[in-house]
C-alpha positions in Angstrom: 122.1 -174.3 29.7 120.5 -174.7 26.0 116.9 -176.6 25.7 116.6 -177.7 22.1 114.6 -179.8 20.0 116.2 -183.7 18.9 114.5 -185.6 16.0 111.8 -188.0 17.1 113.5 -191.8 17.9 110.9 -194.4 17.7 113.1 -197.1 19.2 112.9 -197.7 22.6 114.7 -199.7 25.7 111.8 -201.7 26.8 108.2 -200.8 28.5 107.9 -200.0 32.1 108.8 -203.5 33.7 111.8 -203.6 31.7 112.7 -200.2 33.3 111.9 -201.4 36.7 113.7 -204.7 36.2 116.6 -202.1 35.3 116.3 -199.8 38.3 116.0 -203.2 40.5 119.8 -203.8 39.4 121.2 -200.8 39.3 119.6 -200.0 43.1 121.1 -203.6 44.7 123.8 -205.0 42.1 121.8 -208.2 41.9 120.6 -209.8 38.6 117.1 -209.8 37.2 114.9 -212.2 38.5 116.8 -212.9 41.5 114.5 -212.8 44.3 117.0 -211.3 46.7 116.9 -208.2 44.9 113.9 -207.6 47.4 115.6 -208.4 50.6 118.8 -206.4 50.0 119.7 -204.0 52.5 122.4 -201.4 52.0 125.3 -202.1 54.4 126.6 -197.9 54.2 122.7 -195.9 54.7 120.2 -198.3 55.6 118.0 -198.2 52.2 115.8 -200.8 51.7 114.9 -203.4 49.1 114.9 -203.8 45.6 114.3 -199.8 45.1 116.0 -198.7 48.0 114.0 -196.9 50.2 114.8 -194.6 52.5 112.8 -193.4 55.3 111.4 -190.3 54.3 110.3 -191.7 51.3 108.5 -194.3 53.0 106.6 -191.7 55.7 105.5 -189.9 52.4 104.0 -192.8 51.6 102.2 -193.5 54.6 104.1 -196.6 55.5 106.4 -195.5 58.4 106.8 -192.8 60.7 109.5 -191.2 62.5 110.8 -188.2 64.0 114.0 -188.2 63.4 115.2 -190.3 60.2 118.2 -190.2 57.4 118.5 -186.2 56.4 116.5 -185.3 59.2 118.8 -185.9 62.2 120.0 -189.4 61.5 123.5 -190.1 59.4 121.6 -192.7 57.7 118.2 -194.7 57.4 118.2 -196.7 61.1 114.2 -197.8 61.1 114.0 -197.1 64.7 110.6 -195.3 64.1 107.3 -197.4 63.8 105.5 -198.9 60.9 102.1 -198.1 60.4 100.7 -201.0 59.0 99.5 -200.0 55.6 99.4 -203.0 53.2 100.5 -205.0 56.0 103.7 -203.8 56.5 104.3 -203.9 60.3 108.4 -204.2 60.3 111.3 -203.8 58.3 111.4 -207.2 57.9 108.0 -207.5 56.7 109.0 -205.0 54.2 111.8 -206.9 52.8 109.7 -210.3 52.6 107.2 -208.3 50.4 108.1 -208.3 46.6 104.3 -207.5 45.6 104.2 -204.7 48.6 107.7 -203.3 47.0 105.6 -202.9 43.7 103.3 -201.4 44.7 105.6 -198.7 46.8 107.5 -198.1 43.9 104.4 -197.0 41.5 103.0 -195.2 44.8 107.0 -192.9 44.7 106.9 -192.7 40.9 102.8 -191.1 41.1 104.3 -188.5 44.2 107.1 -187.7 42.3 105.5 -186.9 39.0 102.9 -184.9 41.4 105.2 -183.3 42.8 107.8 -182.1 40.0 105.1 -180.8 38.0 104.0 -178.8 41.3 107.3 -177.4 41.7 107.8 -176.4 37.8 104.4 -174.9 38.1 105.8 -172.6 40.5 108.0 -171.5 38.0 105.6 -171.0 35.6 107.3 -173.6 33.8 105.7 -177.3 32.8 107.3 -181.1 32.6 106.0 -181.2 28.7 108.4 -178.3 27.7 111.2 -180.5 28.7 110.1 -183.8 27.5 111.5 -185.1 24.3 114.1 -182.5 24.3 118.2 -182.5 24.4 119.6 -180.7 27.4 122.9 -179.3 27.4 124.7 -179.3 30.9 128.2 -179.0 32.3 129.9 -181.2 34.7 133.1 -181.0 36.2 134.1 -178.9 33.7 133.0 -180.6 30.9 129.9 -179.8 28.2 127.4 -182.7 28.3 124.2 -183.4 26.9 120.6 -185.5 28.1 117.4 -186.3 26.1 114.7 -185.7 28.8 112.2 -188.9 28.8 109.7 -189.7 31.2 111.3 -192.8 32.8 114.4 -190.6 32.7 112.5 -188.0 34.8 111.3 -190.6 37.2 114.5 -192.8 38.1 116.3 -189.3 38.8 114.0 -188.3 41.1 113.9 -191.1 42.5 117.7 -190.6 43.4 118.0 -187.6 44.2 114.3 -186.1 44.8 112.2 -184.1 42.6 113.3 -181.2 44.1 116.6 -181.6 42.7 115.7 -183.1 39.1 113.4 -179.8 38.5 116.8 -177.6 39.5 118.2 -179.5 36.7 115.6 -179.0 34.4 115.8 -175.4 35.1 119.2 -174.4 35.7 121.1 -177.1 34.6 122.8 -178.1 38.3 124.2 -181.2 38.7 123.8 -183.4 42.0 124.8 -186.4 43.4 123.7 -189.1 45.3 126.0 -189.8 49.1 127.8 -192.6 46.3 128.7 -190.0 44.2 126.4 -190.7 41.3 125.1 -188.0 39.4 121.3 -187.1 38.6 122.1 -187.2 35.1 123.6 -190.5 34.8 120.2 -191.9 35.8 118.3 -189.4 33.1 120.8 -191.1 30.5 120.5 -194.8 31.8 116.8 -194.8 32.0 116.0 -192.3 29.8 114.2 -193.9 26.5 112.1 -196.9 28.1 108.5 -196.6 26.7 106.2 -195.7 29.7 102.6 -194.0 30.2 101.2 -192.4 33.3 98.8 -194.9 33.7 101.8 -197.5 33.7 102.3 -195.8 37.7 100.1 -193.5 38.5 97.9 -194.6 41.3 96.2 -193.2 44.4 97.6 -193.0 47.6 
């Protein structure tokens, strides 16, 4: 894997509700604006709503709670734990007839995950900046490929895959996929470039 420098590119794909108006489509296949984006339920895994969530993303966010759940006993997300009631969110179906409590999940995920990947580069001794702004050079199946590393780029892959897996990327350049077969660095390159701050997500849990 090479890191190296790209010149600076001042145009951009839209601010941060263009990239979530992006993410909402490429989660659920249904246009902007269309209302059901929030009430879409993945017929394969379970994941819910405009984002998709899964179960383990929504204990870490203190909405749910479950023993067993999708990667953690379960083939895939079944909601048979219990809800705890934060924002009002008592059921699944609550959930789903929640845009605004969607919104605000999905700014909660972004703040853990950009907590949580610059905890795991710190641990090896590296830092999120470093990468930011610069070309990566990967292969895949064989092939060379390359990624500019953005923020919202950072952020929609871990939100696929976990920021577990994007820092392995960072670092050594592995590839992973999602169970639909798409790549962590398909979602670096399609969301990659959208003009976001931390104070666009970042918020307390």
């Amino acid at each position: 894997m090479i890191v190296s420098n790209t010149q600076q590119n001042t145009t951009t794909k839209g601010n941060f509700l263009d990239m979530l108006a992006a993410l909402g489509v490429r989660e659920t296949g249904i246009p902007v604006g269309d209302s059901k984006q929030y009430q879409f339920v993945n017929p394969e895994l379970g994941f819910l709503g405009k984002y998709q969530f899964a179960e383990v993303l929504l204990i870490r966010l203190g909405y749910y709670k479950a023993k067993v759940y999708f990667g953690n006993g379960a083939n895939k997300n079944y909601w048979r734990g219990t809800w705890t009631g934060k924002a009002g969110i008592t059921s699944k179906s609550k959930l789903l007839n929640s845009p605004q409590v969607q919104e605000k999940a999905i700014r909660e995920a972004f703040s853990v995950y950009y907590q949580d990947i610059n905890y795991l580069l710190q641990k090896r001794k590296k830092a999120l900046n470093n990468y930011l702004g610069k070309q990566i050079n990967f292969r895949d199946q064989g092939k060379s490929k390359s990624v500019k590393i953005t923020l919202s780029g950072v952020l929609a892959a871990a939100h696929l895959k976990g920021p577990d897996k994007l820092v392995d990327f960072l670092v050594s350049g592995r590839v992973t996929k999602d169970p639909f077969g798409t790549s962590i660095t398909s979602y670096l390159e399609e969301f990659g470039g959208f003009n976001i701050q931390l104070k666009d997500f970042f918020v307390p849990l």
